[in-house]
XYZ file of C-alpha atoms in Angstrom:
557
model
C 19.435 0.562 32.842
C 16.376 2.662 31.619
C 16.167 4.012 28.504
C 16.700 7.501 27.697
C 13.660 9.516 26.401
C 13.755 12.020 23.770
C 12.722 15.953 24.460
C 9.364 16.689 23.304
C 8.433 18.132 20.152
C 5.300 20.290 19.438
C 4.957 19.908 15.147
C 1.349 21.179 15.520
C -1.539 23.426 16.749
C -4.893 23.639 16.377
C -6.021 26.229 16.120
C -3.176 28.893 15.202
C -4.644 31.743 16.548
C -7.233 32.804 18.777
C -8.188 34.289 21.769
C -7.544 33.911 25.713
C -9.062 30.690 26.966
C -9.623 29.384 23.553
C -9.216 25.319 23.587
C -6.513 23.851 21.812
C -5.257 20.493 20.436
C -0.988 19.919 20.478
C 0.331 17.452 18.362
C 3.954 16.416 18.617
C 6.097 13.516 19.633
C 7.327 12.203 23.067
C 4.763 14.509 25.030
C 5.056 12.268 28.348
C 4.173 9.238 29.371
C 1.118 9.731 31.557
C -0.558 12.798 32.762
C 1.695 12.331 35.963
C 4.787 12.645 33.714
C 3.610 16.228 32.543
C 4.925 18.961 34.001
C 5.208 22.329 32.115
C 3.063 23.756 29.244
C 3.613 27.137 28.380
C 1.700 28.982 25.463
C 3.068 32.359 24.272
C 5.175 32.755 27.650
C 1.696 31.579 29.699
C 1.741 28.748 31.745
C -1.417 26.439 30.472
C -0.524 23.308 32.720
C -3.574 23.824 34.943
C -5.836 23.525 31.907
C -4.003 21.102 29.828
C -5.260 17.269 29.504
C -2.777 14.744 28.456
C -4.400 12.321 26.201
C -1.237 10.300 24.355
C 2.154 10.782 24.113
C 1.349 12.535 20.556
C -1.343 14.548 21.777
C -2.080 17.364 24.400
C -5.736 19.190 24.877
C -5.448 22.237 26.764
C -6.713 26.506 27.146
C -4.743 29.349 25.977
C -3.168 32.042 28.913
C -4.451 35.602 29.253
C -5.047 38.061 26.723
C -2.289 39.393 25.245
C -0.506 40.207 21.647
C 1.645 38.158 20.958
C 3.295 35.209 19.357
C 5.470 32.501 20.695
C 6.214 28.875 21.089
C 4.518 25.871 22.484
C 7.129 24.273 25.149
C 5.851 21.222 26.929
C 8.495 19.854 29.862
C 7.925 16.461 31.199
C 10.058 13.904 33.494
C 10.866 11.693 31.233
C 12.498 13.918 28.565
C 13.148 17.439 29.999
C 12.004 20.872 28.062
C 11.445 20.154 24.740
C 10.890 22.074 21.331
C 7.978 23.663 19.175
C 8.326 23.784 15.209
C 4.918 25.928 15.146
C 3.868 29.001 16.595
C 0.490 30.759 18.401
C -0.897 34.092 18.065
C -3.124 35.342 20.842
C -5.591 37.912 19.938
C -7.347 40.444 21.749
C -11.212 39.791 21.668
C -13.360 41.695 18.869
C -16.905 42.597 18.860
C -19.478 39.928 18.202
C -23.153 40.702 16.789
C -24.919 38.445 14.514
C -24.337 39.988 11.065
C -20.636 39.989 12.053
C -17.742 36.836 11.057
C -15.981 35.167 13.664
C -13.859 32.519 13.907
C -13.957 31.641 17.677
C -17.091 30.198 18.566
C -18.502 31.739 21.890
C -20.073 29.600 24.418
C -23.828 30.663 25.325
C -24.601 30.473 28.839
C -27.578 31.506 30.683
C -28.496 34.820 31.915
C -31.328 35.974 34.430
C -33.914 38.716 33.016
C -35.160 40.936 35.453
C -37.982 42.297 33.441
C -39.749 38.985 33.127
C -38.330 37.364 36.537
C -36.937 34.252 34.694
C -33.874 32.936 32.782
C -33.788 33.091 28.839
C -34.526 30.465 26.953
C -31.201 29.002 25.297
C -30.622 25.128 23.748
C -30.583 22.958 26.315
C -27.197 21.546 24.723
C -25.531 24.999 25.972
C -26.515 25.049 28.930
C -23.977 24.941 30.967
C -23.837 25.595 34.789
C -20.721 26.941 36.533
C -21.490 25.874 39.819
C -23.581 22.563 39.536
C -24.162 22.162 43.179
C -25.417 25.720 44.064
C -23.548 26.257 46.864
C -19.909 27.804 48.055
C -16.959 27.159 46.772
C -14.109 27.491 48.445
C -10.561 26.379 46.273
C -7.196 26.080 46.923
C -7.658 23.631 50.350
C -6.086 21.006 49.511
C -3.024 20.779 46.832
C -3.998 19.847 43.472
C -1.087 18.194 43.215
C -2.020 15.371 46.504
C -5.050 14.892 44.228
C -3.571 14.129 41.136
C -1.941 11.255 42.511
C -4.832 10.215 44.443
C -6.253 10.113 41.131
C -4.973 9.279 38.268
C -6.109 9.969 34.595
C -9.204 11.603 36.362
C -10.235 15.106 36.763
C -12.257 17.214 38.450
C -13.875 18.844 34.468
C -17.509 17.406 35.000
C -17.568 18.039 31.132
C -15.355 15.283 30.153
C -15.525 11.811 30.109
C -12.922 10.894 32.923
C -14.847 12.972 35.275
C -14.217 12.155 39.160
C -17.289 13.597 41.722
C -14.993 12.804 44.603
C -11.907 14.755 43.423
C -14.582 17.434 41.907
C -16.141 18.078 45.935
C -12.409 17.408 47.432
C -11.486 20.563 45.355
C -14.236 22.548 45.025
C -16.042 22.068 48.436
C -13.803 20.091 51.194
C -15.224 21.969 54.190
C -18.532 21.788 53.013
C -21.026 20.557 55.960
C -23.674 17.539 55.566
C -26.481 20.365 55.083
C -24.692 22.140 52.560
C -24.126 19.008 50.725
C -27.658 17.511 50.777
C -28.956 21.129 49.705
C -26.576 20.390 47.171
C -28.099 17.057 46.172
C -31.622 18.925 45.970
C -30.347 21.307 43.381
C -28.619 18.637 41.079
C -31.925 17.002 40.948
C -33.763 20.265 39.575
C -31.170 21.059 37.613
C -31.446 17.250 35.794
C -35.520 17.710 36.173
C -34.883 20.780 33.880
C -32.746 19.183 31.309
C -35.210 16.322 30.728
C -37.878 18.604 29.767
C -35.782 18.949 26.276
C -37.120 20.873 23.308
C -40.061 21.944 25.885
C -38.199 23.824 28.011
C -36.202 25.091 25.258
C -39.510 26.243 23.529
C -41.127 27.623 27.073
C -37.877 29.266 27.732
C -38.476 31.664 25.059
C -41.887 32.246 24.606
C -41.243 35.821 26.997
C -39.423 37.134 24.012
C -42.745 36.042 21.829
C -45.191 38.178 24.410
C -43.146 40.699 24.458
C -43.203 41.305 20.406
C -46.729 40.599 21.148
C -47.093 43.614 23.594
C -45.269 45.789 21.090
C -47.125 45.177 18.144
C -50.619 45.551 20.114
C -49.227 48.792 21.382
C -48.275 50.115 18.196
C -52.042 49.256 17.341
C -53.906 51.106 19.717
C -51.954 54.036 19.209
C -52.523 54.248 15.257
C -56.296 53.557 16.237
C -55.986 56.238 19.072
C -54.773 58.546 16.382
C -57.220 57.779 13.242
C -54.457 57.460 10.837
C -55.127 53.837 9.258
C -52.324 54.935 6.111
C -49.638 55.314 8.991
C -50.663 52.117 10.159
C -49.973 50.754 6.599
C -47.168 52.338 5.829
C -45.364 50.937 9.360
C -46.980 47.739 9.178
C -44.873 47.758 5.584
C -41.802 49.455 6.862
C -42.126 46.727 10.058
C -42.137 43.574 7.114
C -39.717 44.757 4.396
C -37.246 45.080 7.564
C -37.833 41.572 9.012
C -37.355 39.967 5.721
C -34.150 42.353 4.774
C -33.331 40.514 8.336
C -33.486 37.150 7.118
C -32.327 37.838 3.997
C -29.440 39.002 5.191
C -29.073 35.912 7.628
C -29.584 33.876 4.826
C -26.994 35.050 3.041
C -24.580 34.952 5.464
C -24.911 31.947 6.993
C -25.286 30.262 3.486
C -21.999 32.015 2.729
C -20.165 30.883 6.019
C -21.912 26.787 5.085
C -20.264 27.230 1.542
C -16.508 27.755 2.896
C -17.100 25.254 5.543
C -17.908 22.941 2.761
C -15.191 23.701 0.575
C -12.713 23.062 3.260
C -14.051 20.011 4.345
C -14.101 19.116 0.608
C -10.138 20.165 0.353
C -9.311 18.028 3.634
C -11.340 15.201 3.065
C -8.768 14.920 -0.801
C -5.791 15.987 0.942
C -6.725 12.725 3.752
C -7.359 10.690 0.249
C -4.279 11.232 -1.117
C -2.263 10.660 2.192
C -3.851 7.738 2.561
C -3.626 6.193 -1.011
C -0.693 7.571 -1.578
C 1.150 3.255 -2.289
C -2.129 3.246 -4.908
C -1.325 6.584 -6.585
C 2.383 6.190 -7.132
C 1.997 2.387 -7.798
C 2.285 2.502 -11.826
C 5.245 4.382 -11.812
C 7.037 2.572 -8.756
C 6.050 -0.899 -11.147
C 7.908 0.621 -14.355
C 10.395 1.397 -12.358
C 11.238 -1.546 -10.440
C 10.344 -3.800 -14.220
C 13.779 -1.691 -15.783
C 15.323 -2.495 -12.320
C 14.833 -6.222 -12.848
C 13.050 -6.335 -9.224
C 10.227 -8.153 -10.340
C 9.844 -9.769 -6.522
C 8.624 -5.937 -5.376
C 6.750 -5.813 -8.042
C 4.590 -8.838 -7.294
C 4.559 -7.875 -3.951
C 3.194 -4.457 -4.571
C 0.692 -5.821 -7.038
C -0.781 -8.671 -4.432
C -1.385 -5.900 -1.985
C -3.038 -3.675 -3.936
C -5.103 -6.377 -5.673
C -6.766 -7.213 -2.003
C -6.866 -3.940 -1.141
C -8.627 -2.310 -4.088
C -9.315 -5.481 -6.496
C -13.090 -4.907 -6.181
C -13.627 -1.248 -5.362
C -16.156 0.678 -6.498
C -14.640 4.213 -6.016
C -14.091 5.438 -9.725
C -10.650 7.040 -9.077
C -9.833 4.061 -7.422
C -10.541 1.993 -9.880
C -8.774 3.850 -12.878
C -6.094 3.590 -10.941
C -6.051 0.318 -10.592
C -6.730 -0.638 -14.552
C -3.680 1.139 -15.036
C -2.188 -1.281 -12.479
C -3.202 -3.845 -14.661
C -2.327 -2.752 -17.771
C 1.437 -2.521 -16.229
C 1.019 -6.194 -14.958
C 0.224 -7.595 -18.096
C 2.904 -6.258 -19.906
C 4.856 -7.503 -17.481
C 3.424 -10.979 -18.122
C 4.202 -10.629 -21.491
C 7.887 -9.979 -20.560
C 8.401 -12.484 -18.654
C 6.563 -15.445 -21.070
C 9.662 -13.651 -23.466
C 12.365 -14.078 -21.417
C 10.930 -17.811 -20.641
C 11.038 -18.824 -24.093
C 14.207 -17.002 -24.999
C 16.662 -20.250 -25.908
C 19.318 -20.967 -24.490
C 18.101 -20.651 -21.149
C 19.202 -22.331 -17.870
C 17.073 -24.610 -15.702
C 17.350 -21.748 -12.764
C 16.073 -18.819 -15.275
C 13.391 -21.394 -16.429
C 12.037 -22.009 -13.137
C 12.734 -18.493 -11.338
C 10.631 -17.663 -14.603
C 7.818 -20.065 -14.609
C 7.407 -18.966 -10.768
C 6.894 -14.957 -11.236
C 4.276 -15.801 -13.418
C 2.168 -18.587 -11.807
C 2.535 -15.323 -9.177
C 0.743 -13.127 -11.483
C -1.726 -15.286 -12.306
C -0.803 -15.491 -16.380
C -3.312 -17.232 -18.324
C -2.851 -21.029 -19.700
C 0.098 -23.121 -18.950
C 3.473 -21.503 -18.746
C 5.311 -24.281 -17.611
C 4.353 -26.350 -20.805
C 4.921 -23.621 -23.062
C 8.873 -23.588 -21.845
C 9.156 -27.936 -22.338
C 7.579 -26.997 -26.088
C 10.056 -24.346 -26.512
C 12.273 -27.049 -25.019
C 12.068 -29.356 -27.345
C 11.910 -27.160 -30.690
C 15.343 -25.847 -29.375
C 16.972 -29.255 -28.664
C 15.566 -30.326 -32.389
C 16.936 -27.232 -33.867
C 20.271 -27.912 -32.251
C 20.484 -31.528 -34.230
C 19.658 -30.174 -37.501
C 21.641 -26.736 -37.348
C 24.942 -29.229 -36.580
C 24.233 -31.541 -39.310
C 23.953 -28.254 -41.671
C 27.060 -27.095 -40.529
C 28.949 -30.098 -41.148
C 27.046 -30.650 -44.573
C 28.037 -26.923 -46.429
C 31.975 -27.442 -44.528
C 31.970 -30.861 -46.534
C 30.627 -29.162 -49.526
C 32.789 -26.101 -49.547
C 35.869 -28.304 -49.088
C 36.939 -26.726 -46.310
C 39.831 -27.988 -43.917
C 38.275 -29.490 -41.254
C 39.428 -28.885 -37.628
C 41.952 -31.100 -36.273
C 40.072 -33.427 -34.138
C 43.315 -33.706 -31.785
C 42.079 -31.120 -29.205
C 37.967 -30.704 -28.729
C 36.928 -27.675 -28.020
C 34.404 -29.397 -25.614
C 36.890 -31.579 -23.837
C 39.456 -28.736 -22.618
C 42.123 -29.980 -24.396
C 42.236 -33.062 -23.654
C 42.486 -35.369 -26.922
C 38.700 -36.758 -28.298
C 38.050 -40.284 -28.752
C 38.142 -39.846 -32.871
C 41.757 -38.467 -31.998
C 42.473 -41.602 -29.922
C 40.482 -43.538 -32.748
C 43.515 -41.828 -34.819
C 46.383 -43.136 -32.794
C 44.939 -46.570 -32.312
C 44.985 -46.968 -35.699
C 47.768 -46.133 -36.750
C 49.498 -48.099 -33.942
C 47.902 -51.354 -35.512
C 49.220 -50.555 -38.608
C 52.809 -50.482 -37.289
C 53.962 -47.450 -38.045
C 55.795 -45.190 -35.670
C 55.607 -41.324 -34.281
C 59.461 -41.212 -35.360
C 59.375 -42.617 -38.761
C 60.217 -39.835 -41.325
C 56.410 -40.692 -43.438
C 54.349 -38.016 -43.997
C 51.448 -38.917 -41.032
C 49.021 -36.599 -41.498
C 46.880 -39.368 -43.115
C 46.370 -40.454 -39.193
C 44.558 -37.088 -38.516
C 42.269 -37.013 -41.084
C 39.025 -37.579 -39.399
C 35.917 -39.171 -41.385
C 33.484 -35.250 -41.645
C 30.552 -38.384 -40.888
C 32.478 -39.523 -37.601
C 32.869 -36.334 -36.305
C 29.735 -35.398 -36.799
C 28.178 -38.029 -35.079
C 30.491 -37.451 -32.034
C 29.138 -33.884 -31.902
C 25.424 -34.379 -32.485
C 25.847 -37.025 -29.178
C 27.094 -34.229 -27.561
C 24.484 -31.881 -28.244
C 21.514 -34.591 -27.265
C 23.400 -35.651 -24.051
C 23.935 -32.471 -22.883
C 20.342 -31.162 -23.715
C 18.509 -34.272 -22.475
C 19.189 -34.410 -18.562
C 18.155 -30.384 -18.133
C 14.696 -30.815 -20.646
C 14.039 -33.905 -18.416
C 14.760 -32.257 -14.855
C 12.077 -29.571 -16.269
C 9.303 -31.971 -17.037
C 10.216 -33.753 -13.570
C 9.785 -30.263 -11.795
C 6.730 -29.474 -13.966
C 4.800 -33.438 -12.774
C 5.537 -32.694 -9.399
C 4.651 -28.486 -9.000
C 7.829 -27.539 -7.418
C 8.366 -24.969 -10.538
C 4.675 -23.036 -8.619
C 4.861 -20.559 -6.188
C 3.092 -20.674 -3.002
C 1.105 -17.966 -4.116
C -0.295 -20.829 -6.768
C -0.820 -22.822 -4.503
C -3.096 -20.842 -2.037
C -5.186 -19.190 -4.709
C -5.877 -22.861 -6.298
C -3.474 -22.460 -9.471
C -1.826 -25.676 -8.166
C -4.740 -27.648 -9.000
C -5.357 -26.467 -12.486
C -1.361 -27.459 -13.440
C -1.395 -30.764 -11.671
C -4.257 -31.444 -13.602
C -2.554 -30.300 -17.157
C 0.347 -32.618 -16.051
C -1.335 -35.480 -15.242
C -2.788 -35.182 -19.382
C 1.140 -34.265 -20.349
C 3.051 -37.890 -20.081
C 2.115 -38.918 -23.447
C 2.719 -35.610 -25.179
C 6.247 -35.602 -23.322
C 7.077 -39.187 -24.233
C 6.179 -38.238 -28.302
C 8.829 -35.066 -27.719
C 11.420 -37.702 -26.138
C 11.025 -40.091 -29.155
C 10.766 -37.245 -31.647
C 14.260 -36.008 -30.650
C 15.765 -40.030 -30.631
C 14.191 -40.609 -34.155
C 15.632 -37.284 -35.311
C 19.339 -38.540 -33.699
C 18.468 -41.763 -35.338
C 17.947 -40.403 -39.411
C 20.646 -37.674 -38.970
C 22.919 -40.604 -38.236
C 21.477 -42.565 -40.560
C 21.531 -40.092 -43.372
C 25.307 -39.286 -42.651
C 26.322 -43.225 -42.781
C 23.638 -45.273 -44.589
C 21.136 -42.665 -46.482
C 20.636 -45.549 -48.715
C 18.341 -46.972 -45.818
C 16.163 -43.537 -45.702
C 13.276 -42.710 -48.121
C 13.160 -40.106 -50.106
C 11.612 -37.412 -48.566
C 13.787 -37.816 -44.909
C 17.071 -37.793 -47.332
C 15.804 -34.300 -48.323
C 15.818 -33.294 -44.346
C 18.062 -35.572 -42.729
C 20.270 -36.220 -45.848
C 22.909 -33.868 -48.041
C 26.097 -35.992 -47.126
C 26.537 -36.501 -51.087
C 28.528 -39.878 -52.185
C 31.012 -39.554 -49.435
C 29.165 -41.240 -46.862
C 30.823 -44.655 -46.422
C 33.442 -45.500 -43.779
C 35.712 -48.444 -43.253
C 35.198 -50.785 -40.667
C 37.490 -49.294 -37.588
C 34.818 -46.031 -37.801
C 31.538 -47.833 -38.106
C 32.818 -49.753 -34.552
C 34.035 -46.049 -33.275
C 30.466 -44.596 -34.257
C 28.136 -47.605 -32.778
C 30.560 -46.923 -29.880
C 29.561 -43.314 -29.184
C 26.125 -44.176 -29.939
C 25.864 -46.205 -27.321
């Protein structure tokens, strides 16, 4: 089943306005397949298919209809997709007078004309010289359909102006009944006609030296009569008159034609920054789409957007261009600075570290992210150990009532092992649940043993994550591919590689810390001085009995 095509649509025409047989260019969409495919072109109400030259399916070259006032659409009809639609209109124009102090804007086409006074044709550029009958002999049209020949050949034509130009369908058109004489007197003429064309600037030059004589002539005439008459201040006062009038001439030429340059120039100059800003539009608007997409939390379009314009204007030397692109920069790097933020911001979660660590080995950040989160790591992980031991220390001090270490917050619930610690004890002691004692004394946790069941708690569950970082960080799957190809893998493989012993003074930093807080809660007899000042503050109340001191090595180990 084929697919069905869409109508055509004219969206543009160049020109807007002009005269009969002025050449146009149509823009649209879905304006046929092929040449063969068109089928209708009308202009105004004139049909233009004759003239018209299909050169894509978004572009049509063809002539205007007859002379006429009036404005209408362009409607182009092919197979594919029927009569279509026109979003523009063209104004035909009747033609106007033409001299060479007066504007135009249709260009007119020189061709060559015959002078009978001098018995030979003007001289003209040889560029515009154009022949309307190349061969020099009849023409006789209409012998054979034009539409046999456009099958017989297609995406020619018979135009010997254009570049698809086909000699065969030109004579089957123009001169089918043409007889062998005809044609080789036909032959002779194309080979003067190319004999005159090579002569070039010479011919052009020859061409017009009759209009040279012939001021000549004048000039020598208006001589001999001033001599004939003896008046040598009439010849002075012409031979003035004659100059002040040639150079008002080509003053005025000047003038004009410098005045008809300078708009030329200034709309080239308005195109050529309209095109510029059309096509650099994704530059222009890049700074705002970044701050945009930053609040958005889309930092993956962001790097995107910044990759492709750092290979497509990175090293430009355009000065708009490139103050565009420092303010590209200036956009990155506070993002950079944002995102080394967030990275440090503790807590954090392994997947924020990494998704972190990974935008910005994309952007290229200086140094060593990835080392600068294990440091903040650590520091957070010590800070941890010492902010529990302070809270323990000034709830001891302030005597308030502990917690009942029955039901742990961390455990859901379910009873601790100080709370089983509790019950054990007091099991071995012989007393019972149903005893009418006062048995609170059984849930009166040691401040120390707690304590040291929560500051476990905090290491263990801060240990496994800052040691799956530091594995990802040895082995580069926290890098981006991006690192990778632009040779940022190398430089943090290397900075790991120098990193084991720095990481194994962080992991014995954090067990000697664990070690003196313990030891300052239980025995701060066995700590100096200064470490009781920072690992110490228990007061006299630090010993425990014998069933706790087996409870604490316990959840040590």
């Amino acid at each position: 089943m084929s697919r069905v095509r869409q109508p055509p649509l004219v969206t543009g025409i160049s020109p807007k306005e002009g005269t009969s047989w002025t050449k146009v260019t149509i823009r649209g969409e879905n304006l046929g397949t092929g040449p063969s495919d068109l089928i209708g072109l009308t202009i105004c109400g004139h049909n233009c298919l004759l003239t018209a030259e299909w050169i894509s399916a978004s572009k049509i070259v063809c002539r205007v209809g007859q002379d006429k006032n009036d404005k209408g659409d362009i409607i182009v009809t092919t197979k594919s997709g029927g009569k279509g639609t026109s979003t523009v209109f063209f104004k035909l124009v009747k033609h106007e007078k033409i001299g060479i102090l007066y504007q135009s804007a249709v260009w007119v086409e020189e061709q060559n004309y015959y002078d009978m006074r001098t018995d030979r044709n003007k001289g003209i550029s040889p560029l515009s010289q154009r022949t309307g009958n190349p061969l020099g002999i009849d023409i006789e049209r209409g012998k054979v359909p034009h539409s046999d020949i456009e099958t017989l050949f297609p995406g020619k034509t018979a135009d010997f102006n254009r570049e698809n130009f086909s000699a065969t369908w030109y004579l089957i058109e123009n001169h089918s009944t043409a007889s062998f004489e005809h044609l080789k007197l036909a032959a002779n003429n194309l080979k003067k006609q190319a004999s005159k064309k090579n002569e070039g600037n010479v011919a052009y030059v020859k061409g017009g030296l009759s209009t040279f004589f012939e001021a000549q002539d004048a000039l020598a005439a208006i001589h001999q009569k001033l001599e004939a008459d003896g008046t040598e201040k009439v010849e002075g006062s012409v031979t003035q008159k004659l100059e002040k009038v040639l150079k008002s001439a080509s003053t005025t030429a000047d003038t004009l034609f410098q005045e008809v340059l300078g708009r030329k120039d200034k709309a080239d100059s308005t195109r050529n920054a309209l095109n510029v800003l059309q096509r650099f539009k994704f530059l222009f608007n890049l700074p705002l789409n970044i701050e945009r997409n930053i609040q958005k939390g889309d930092y993956d379009v962001v790097i995107n957007d910044y990759e492709k314009a750092k290979s497509l204007f990175g090293k430009t030397e355009v000065e708009v261009f490139k103050k565009v692109y420092a303010e590209v920069e200036t956009r990155i790097e506070a993002l950079r600075k944002l995102l080394l933020d967030k990275l440090l911001e503790t807590p954090s979660t392994l997947h924020d570290q990494r998704r972190y660590i990974r935008y910005l080995s994309e952007l290229h950040a200086p140094g060593d992210p990835a080392w600068k989160c294990i440091g903040a790591q650590h520091k957070w992980i010590l800070q941890l150990m010492h902010s529990c031991k302070e809270g323990y220390v000034k709830e001891l001090k302030g005597s308030t009532i502990l917690q009942s270490p029955m039901l742990d917050v961390d455990s859901d619930g379910r009873p601790s092992p100080i709370a089983r610690l509790s019950q054990t004890a007091s099991l071995k002691r012989g007393s019972s649940f149903q005893s009418g004692r006062n048995d609170s004394w059984k849930y009166k946790t040691p401040p120390q043993a707690e304590f040291v069941e929560k500051l476990t708690k905090v290491v263990v569950s801060q240990l496994p994550n800052f040691w799956k970082l530091w594995i990802s960080y040895v082995n580069g799957s926290l890098f981006s591919e991006t690192a990778e190809k632009s040779g940022q893998m190398e430089k943090y493989r290397k900075n790991a590689k120098q990193k084991p012993n720095d990481f194994k003074k962080m992991i014995q930093e954090v067990m000697q810390c664990l070690v003196k807080l313990i030891r300052g809660a239980l025995l701060p007899s066995t700590l100096g001085q200064e470490d009781v000042m920072i690992y110490g503050g228990w007061g006299s109340k630090a010993e425990l009995s014998g069933p706790w001191l087996a409870h604490v090595v316990q959840t040590i180990r």
